[in-house]
mmCIF file of C-alpha atoms in Angstrom:
data_model
loop_
_atom_site.group_PDB
_atom_site.id
_atom_site.type_symbol
_atom_site.label_atom_id
_atom_site.label_comp_id
_atom_site.label_asym_id
_atom_site.label_seq_id
_atom_site.Cartn_x
_atom_site.Cartn_y
_atom_site.Cartn_z
ATOM 1 C CA UNK V 9 43.367 -5.048 -20.144
ATOM 2 C CA UNK V 10 39.098 -5.275 -21.338
ATOM 3 C CA UNK V 11 38.455 -8.219 -19.603
ATOM 4 C CA UNK V 12 40.162 -6.710 -15.749
ATOM 5 C CA UNK V 13 38.993 -3.375 -16.470
ATOM 6 C CA UNK V 14 35.138 -4.884 -16.689
ATOM 7 C CA UNK V 15 36.143 -6.751 -13.034
ATOM 8 C CA UNK V 16 37.352 -4.250 -11.489
ATOM 9 C CA UNK V 17 34.979 -1.738 -9.306
ATOM 10 C CA UNK V 18 36.002 1.834 -10.607
ATOM 11 C CA UNK V 19 33.037 3.510 -8.809
ATOM 12 C CA UNK V 20 32.504 4.393 -5.097
ATOM 13 C CA UNK V 21 30.137 6.492 -3.398
ATOM 14 C CA UNK V 22 31.552 9.718 -2.173
ATOM 15 C CA UNK V 23 30.851 11.086 1.467
ATOM 16 C CA UNK V 24 28.114 13.338 -0.164
ATOM 17 C CA UNK V 25 26.515 10.327 -1.679
ATOM 18 C CA UNK V 26 26.851 10.491 -5.235
ATOM 19 C CA UNK V 27 28.602 8.009 -6.807
ATOM 20 C CA UNK V 28 32.415 8.766 -7.901
ATOM 21 C CA UNK V 29 34.552 7.348 -10.901
ATOM 22 C CA UNK V 30 37.826 6.462 -10.326
ATOM 23 C CA UNK V 31 39.542 8.976 -12.831
ATOM 24 C CA UNK V 32 37.039 12.018 -11.169
ATOM 25 C CA UNK V 33 38.125 10.969 -7.546
ATOM 26 C CA UNK V 34 41.951 10.589 -7.721
ATOM 27 C CA UNK V 35 42.626 13.999 -6.921
ATOM 28 C CA UNK V 36 39.945 14.136 -4.139
ATOM 29 C CA UNK V 37 40.679 14.310 -0.409
ATOM 30 C CA UNK V 38 37.484 12.541 0.576
ATOM 31 C CA UNK V 39 36.787 8.928 1.212
ATOM 32 C CA UNK V 40 35.084 7.274 -1.084
ATOM 33 C CA UNK V 41 33.130 4.119 0.276
ATOM 34 C CA UNK V 42 31.537 0.936 -1.692
ATOM 35 C CA UNK V 43 28.082 0.876 -3.083
ATOM 36 C CA UNK V 44 26.814 -2.363 -1.295
ATOM 37 C CA UNK V 45 29.261 -2.591 1.359
ATOM 38 C CA UNK V 46 29.810 0.364 2.415
ATOM 39 C CA UNK V 47 33.214 -0.433 3.283
ATOM 40 C CA UNK V 48 35.949 2.328 2.912
ATOM 41 C CA UNK V 49 37.611 1.981 -0.459
ATOM 42 C CA UNK V 50 41.018 2.588 -1.618
ATOM 43 C CA UNK V 51 42.066 4.572 -4.791
ATOM 44 C CA UNK V 52 43.941 2.327 -6.790
ATOM 45 C CA UNK V 53 45.338 4.475 -9.267
ATOM 46 C CA UNK V 54 49.459 3.023 -10.395
ATOM 47 C CA UNK V 55 50.405 2.536 -13.771
ATOM 48 C CA UNK V 56 50.316 -1.250 -14.438
ATOM 49 C CA UNK V 57 46.291 -1.964 -13.851
ATOM 50 C CA UNK V 58 43.565 0.478 -15.262
ATOM 51 C CA UNK V 59 42.737 3.084 -12.031
ATOM 52 C CA UNK V 60 39.829 0.759 -10.438
ATOM 53 C CA UNK V 61 39.093 1.179 -6.491
ATOM 54 C CA UNK V 62 39.287 -1.460 -4.118
ATOM 55 C CA UNK V 63 38.446 -2.891 -0.878
ATOM 56 C CA UNK V 64 40.202 -0.972 2.312
ATOM 57 C CA UNK V 65 40.677 -4.385 4.147
ATOM 58 C CA UNK V 66 41.471 -2.671 7.539
ATOM 59 C CA UNK V 67 37.864 -2.072 7.868
ATOM 60 C CA UNK V 68 36.786 -5.090 7.367
ATOM 61 C CA UNK V 69 33.938 -6.533 8.585
ATOM 62 C CA UNK V 70 30.968 -9.510 7.520
ATOM 63 C CA UNK V 71 29.631 -7.551 4.765
ATOM 64 C CA UNK V 72 33.286 -6.595 2.816
ATOM 65 C CA UNK V 73 33.706 -10.516 2.975
ATOM 66 C CA UNK V 74 30.102 -10.956 1.196
ATOM 67 C CA UNK V 75 30.991 -7.991 -1.614
ATOM 68 C CA UNK V 76 31.186 -10.489 -4.990
ATOM 69 C CA UNK V 77 31.651 -7.839 -7.813
ATOM 70 C CA UNK V 78 27.939 -8.847 -8.404
ATOM 71 C CA UNK V 79 26.771 -8.082 -5.897
ATOM 72 C CA UNK V 80 28.391 -3.857 -6.673
ATOM 73 C CA UNK V 81 27.094 -3.819 -9.946
ATOM 74 C CA UNK V 82 23.948 -4.408 -8.616
ATOM 75 C CA UNK V 83 24.143 -1.629 -6.003
ATOM 76 C CA UNK V 84 26.090 0.462 -8.237
ATOM 77 C CA UNK V 85 23.488 0.437 -10.844
ATOM 78 C CA UNK V 86 20.561 1.117 -9.049
ATOM 79 C CA UNK V 87 22.686 4.277 -7.730
ATOM 80 C CA UNK V 88 23.395 4.964 -10.719
ATOM 81 C CA UNK V 89 20.300 4.791 -12.621
ATOM 82 C CA UNK V 90 18.575 6.779 -9.567
ATOM 83 C CA UNK V 91 21.476 9.218 -9.928
ATOM 84 C CA UNK V 92 19.943 9.660 -13.922
ATOM 85 C CA UNK V 93 16.393 9.964 -13.445
ATOM 86 C CA UNK V 94 16.961 12.646 -10.757
ATOM 87 C CA UNK V 95 19.450 14.624 -13.291
ATOM 88 C CA UNK V 96 17.729 13.589 -16.613
ATOM 89 C CA UNK V 97 15.809 16.253 -17.664
ATOM 90 C CA UNK V 98 13.998 13.556 -20.011
ATOM 91 C CA UNK V 99 13.847 9.291 -20.048
ATOM 92 C CA UNK V 100 12.391 8.452 -23.726
ATOM 93 C CA UNK V 101 10.473 4.972 -23.492
ATOM 94 C CA UNK V 102 9.664 3.184 -26.637
ATOM 95 C CA UNK V 103 6.658 1.248 -27.086
ATOM 96 C CA UNK V 104 4.901 -0.704 -29.572
ATOM 97 C CA UNK V 105 1.171 1.143 -29.713
ATOM 98 C CA UNK V 106 -1.662 -1.800 -31.213
ATOM 99 C CA UNK V 107 -4.105 0.461 -33.507
ATOM 100 C CA UNK V 108 -7.300 -1.976 -35.002
ATOM 101 C CA UNK V 109 -9.210 -1.754 -38.162
ATOM 102 C CA UNK V 110 -11.854 1.075 -37.300
ATOM 103 C CA UNK V 111 -14.240 -1.137 -40.007
ATOM 104 C CA UNK V 112 -13.437 -4.099 -37.961
ATOM 105 C CA UNK V 113 -17.207 -5.151 -36.633
ATOM 106 C CA UNK V 114 -18.658 -4.987 -40.295
ATOM 107 C CA UNK V 115 -16.225 -6.071 -42.322
ATOM 108 C CA UNK V 116 -17.164 -8.450 -44.616
ATOM 109 C CA UNK V 117 -13.649 -10.884 -44.587
ATOM 110 C CA UNK V 118 -13.897 -11.567 -41.296
ATOM 111 C CA UNK V 119 -15.643 -15.006 -39.533
ATOM 112 C CA UNK V 120 -15.820 -16.062 -35.982
ATOM 113 C CA UNK V 121 -12.311 -17.639 -36.149
ATOM 114 C CA UNK V 122 -10.319 -14.474 -38.063
ATOM 115 C CA UNK V 123 -8.105 -12.009 -35.787
ATOM 116 C CA UNK V 124 -9.434 -8.771 -35.826
ATOM 117 C CA UNK V 125 -6.790 -6.423 -38.713
ATOM 118 C CA UNK V 126 -4.115 -4.011 -36.889
ATOM 119 C CA UNK V 127 -1.095 -3.216 -36.738
ATOM 120 C CA UNK V 128 1.498 -2.164 -34.163
ATOM 121 C CA UNK V 129 3.043 1.565 -34.628
ATOM 122 C CA UNK V 130 6.085 2.233 -32.586
ATOM 123 C CA UNK V 131 5.924 5.543 -30.150
ATOM 124 C CA UNK V 132 7.615 6.996 -27.155
ATOM 125 C CA UNK V 133 7.468 9.407 -24.250
ATOM 126 C CA UNK V 134 8.907 11.680 -22.154
ATOM 127 C CA UNK V 135 8.697 9.792 -18.902
ATOM 128 C CA UNK V 136 9.653 12.542 -16.658
ATOM 129 C CA UNK V 137 6.774 14.331 -18.144
ATOM 130 C CA UNK V 138 4.647 12.047 -15.988
ATOM 131 C CA UNK V 139 6.817 10.117 -13.366
ATOM 132 C CA UNK V 140 9.093 12.607 -10.478
ATOM 133 C CA UNK V 141 10.588 10.513 -8.190
ATOM 134 C CA UNK V 142 13.173 7.812 -8.269
ATOM 135 C CA UNK V 143 13.341 5.345 -4.976
ATOM 136 C CA UNK V 144 14.788 3.026 -4.191
ATOM 137 C CA UNK V 145 14.343 -1.074 -2.837
ATOM 138 C CA UNK V 146 10.837 0.175 -2.081
ATOM 139 C CA UNK V 147 7.832 -1.902 -0.841
ATOM 140 C CA UNK V 148 4.746 -1.599 -3.482
ATOM 141 C CA UNK V 149 1.909 -3.313 -2.493
ATOM 142 C CA UNK V 150 -0.767 -4.825 -4.495
ATOM 143 C CA UNK V 151 -3.985 -5.978 -2.559
ATOM 144 C CA UNK V 152 -2.955 -8.650 -0.290
ATOM 145 C CA UNK V 153 0.859 -8.732 -1.698
ATOM 146 C CA UNK V 154 4.185 -6.514 -1.088
ATOM 147 C CA UNK V 155 6.466 -6.249 -3.947
ATOM 148 C CA UNK V 156 10.337 -4.865 -3.413
ATOM 149 C CA UNK V 157 11.063 -2.839 -6.620
ATOM 150 C CA UNK V 158 14.696 -2.366 -7.039
ATOM 151 C CA UNK V 159 13.956 0.978 -7.911
ATOM 152 C CA UNK V 160 10.288 2.463 -8.485
ATOM 153 C CA UNK V 161 9.654 5.776 -10.884
ATOM 154 C CA UNK V 162 6.450 6.990 -9.244
ATOM 155 C CA UNK V 163 4.099 10.311 -8.538
ATOM 156 C CA UNK V 164 2.662 10.173 -5.783
ATOM 157 C CA UNK V 165 -0.109 11.910 -6.826
ATOM 158 C CA UNK V 166 -0.580 8.952 -9.089
ATOM 159 C CA UNK V 167 0.167 5.717 -8.160
ATOM 160 C CA UNK V 168 -1.560 4.492 -10.732
ATOM 161 C CA UNK V 169 1.101 5.465 -13.251
ATOM 162 C CA UNK V 170 3.943 4.095 -11.034
ATOM 163 C CA UNK V 171 7.043 1.734 -13.041
ATOM 164 C CA UNK V 172 9.389 -0.539 -11.281
ATOM 165 C CA UNK V 173 12.922 -1.292 -12.647
ATOM 166 C CA UNK V 174 14.607 -4.428 -11.764
ATOM 167 C CA UNK V 175 17.996 -4.687 -12.078
ATOM 168 C CA UNK V 176 19.194 -8.276 -13.168
ATOM 169 C CA UNK V 177 22.632 -9.365 -12.899
ATOM 170 C CA UNK V 178 22.483 -13.241 -12.006
ATOM 171 C CA UNK V 179 18.202 -13.762 -10.473
ATOM 172 C CA UNK V 180 15.470 -12.385 -13.035
ATOM 173 C CA UNK V 181 11.943 -10.885 -11.626
ATOM 174 C CA UNK V 182 9.803 -13.452 -9.638
ATOM 175 C CA UNK V 183 7.168 -15.334 -12.026
ATOM 176 C CA UNK V 184 4.742 -13.840 -9.234
ATOM 177 C CA UNK V 185 6.053 -10.347 -9.607
ATOM 178 C CA UNK V 186 5.506 -10.838 -13.181
ATOM 179 C CA UNK V 187 2.521 -11.840 -13.141
ATOM 180 C CA UNK V 188 1.367 -8.932 -10.571
ATOM 181 C CA UNK V 189 0.086 -7.036 -13.475
ATOM 182 C CA UNK V 190 2.929 -3.837 -12.485
ATOM 183 C CA UNK V 191 4.262 -2.207 -14.473
ATOM 184 C CA UNK V 192 8.346 -3.864 -14.686
ATOM 185 C CA UNK V 193 11.240 -3.084 -17.292
ATOM 186 C CA UNK V 194 14.154 -5.221 -16.735
ATOM 187 C CA UNK V 195 17.578 -4.670 -17.213
ATOM 188 C CA UNK V 196 20.305 -7.279 -17.869
ATOM 189 C CA UNK V 197 23.805 -5.813 -16.691
ATOM 190 C CA UNK V 198 26.588 -7.496 -16.229
ATOM 191 C CA UNK V 199 28.791 -4.595 -16.353
ATOM 192 C CA UNK V 200 29.299 -1.526 -15.773
ATOM 193 C CA UNK V 201 29.496 -0.737 -19.477
ATOM 194 C CA UNK V 202 26.078 -2.129 -20.219
ATOM 195 C CA UNK V 203 24.946 0.468 -17.303
ATOM 196 C CA UNK V 204 26.613 3.572 -19.551
ATOM 197 C CA UNK V 205 24.741 1.368 -22.164
ATOM 198 C CA UNK V 206 20.973 2.246 -20.208
ATOM 199 C CA UNK V 207 21.464 5.799 -19.084
ATOM 200 C CA UNK V 208 22.544 6.922 -22.224
ATOM 201 C CA UNK V 209 20.187 5.836 -24.611
ATOM 202 C CA UNK V 210 16.173 5.601 -25.124
ATOM 203 C CA UNK V 211 14.404 2.897 -23.459
ATOM 204 C CA UNK V 212 13.523 -0.032 -26.135
ATOM 205 C CA UNK V 213 12.583 -3.312 -25.234
ATOM 206 C CA UNK V 214 15.288 -5.745 -27.007
ATOM 207 C CA UNK V 215 17.154 -9.111 -25.714
ATOM 208 C CA UNK V 216 18.150 -7.333 -22.547
ATOM 209 C CA UNK V 217 15.910 -4.913 -21.550
ATOM 210 C CA UNK V 218 11.290 -6.585 -21.032
ATOM 211 C CA UNK V 219 8.490 -5.180 -20.210
ATOM 212 C CA UNK V 220 5.959 -7.015 -18.281
ATOM 213 C CA UNK V 221 2.696 -5.395 -17.099
ATOM 214 C CA UNK V 222 2.260 -3.104 -20.001
ATOM 215 C CA UNK V 223 -0.794 -3.111 -21.856
ATOM 216 C CA UNK V 224 -0.076 -2.294 -25.014
ATOM 217 C CA UNK V 225 -3.259 -0.748 -26.904
ATOM 218 C CA UNK V 226 -3.902 1.250 -24.212
ATOM 219 C CA UNK V 227 0.640 1.361 -23.198
ATOM 220 C CA UNK V 228 0.959 4.118 -21.181
ATOM 221 C CA UNK V 229 -0.192 6.313 -17.974
ATOM 222 C CA UNK V 230 -3.450 4.972 -16.233
ATOM 223 C CA UNK V 231 -5.716 7.768 -15.282
ATOM 224 C CA UNK V 232 -4.052 10.346 -17.138
ATOM 225 C CA UNK V 233 -5.881 9.587 -20.429
ATOM 226 C CA UNK V 234 -2.269 9.238 -22.182
ATOM 227 C CA UNK V 235 -2.562 6.348 -25.076
#
């Protein structure tokens, strides 16, 4: 039953544009739509299988035929993370800040080939103090290059503080995007439960959460004096 639950679509988009779980939708008279292909969905609320949404193939089109669970999951994750950003008073991001020994310039124990004495400390910051909006599938220009973010957390008054959010279901960030020096957080997502884990926890870099383009010494928001 667990594997079956993981591969079913338990969320759909309401007529008002909000993600709704099948447990909340089953008594509603609204129509619901697939987050990826926009097909109208049927509510499957039987007694044998877990409750879920299924495509109503009376409205089948080319997009519906190409709508896989992975496609649904990627679209669902973007909408769920946007809803999380829009509704949360705080989103805490943890990072490692580098501290260098203040005596390193005159340290008699160092030579030209020695590394400077330093340590890293765990720090955290509420990104909602600086970033004010979340945009879906937004293009970000950097010089002559343009990069599309799954989500863009930004502040129009301080674009240098932007963070690109990338959701890896099957494909990770391109190397060109990783090397761009744009601030990027990439989340691995393989199930709806993985998305639950993101929105129900603070953000920490680990095997399934990766940071790119963050300077560990000045780590946070360039241009507003937060270090």
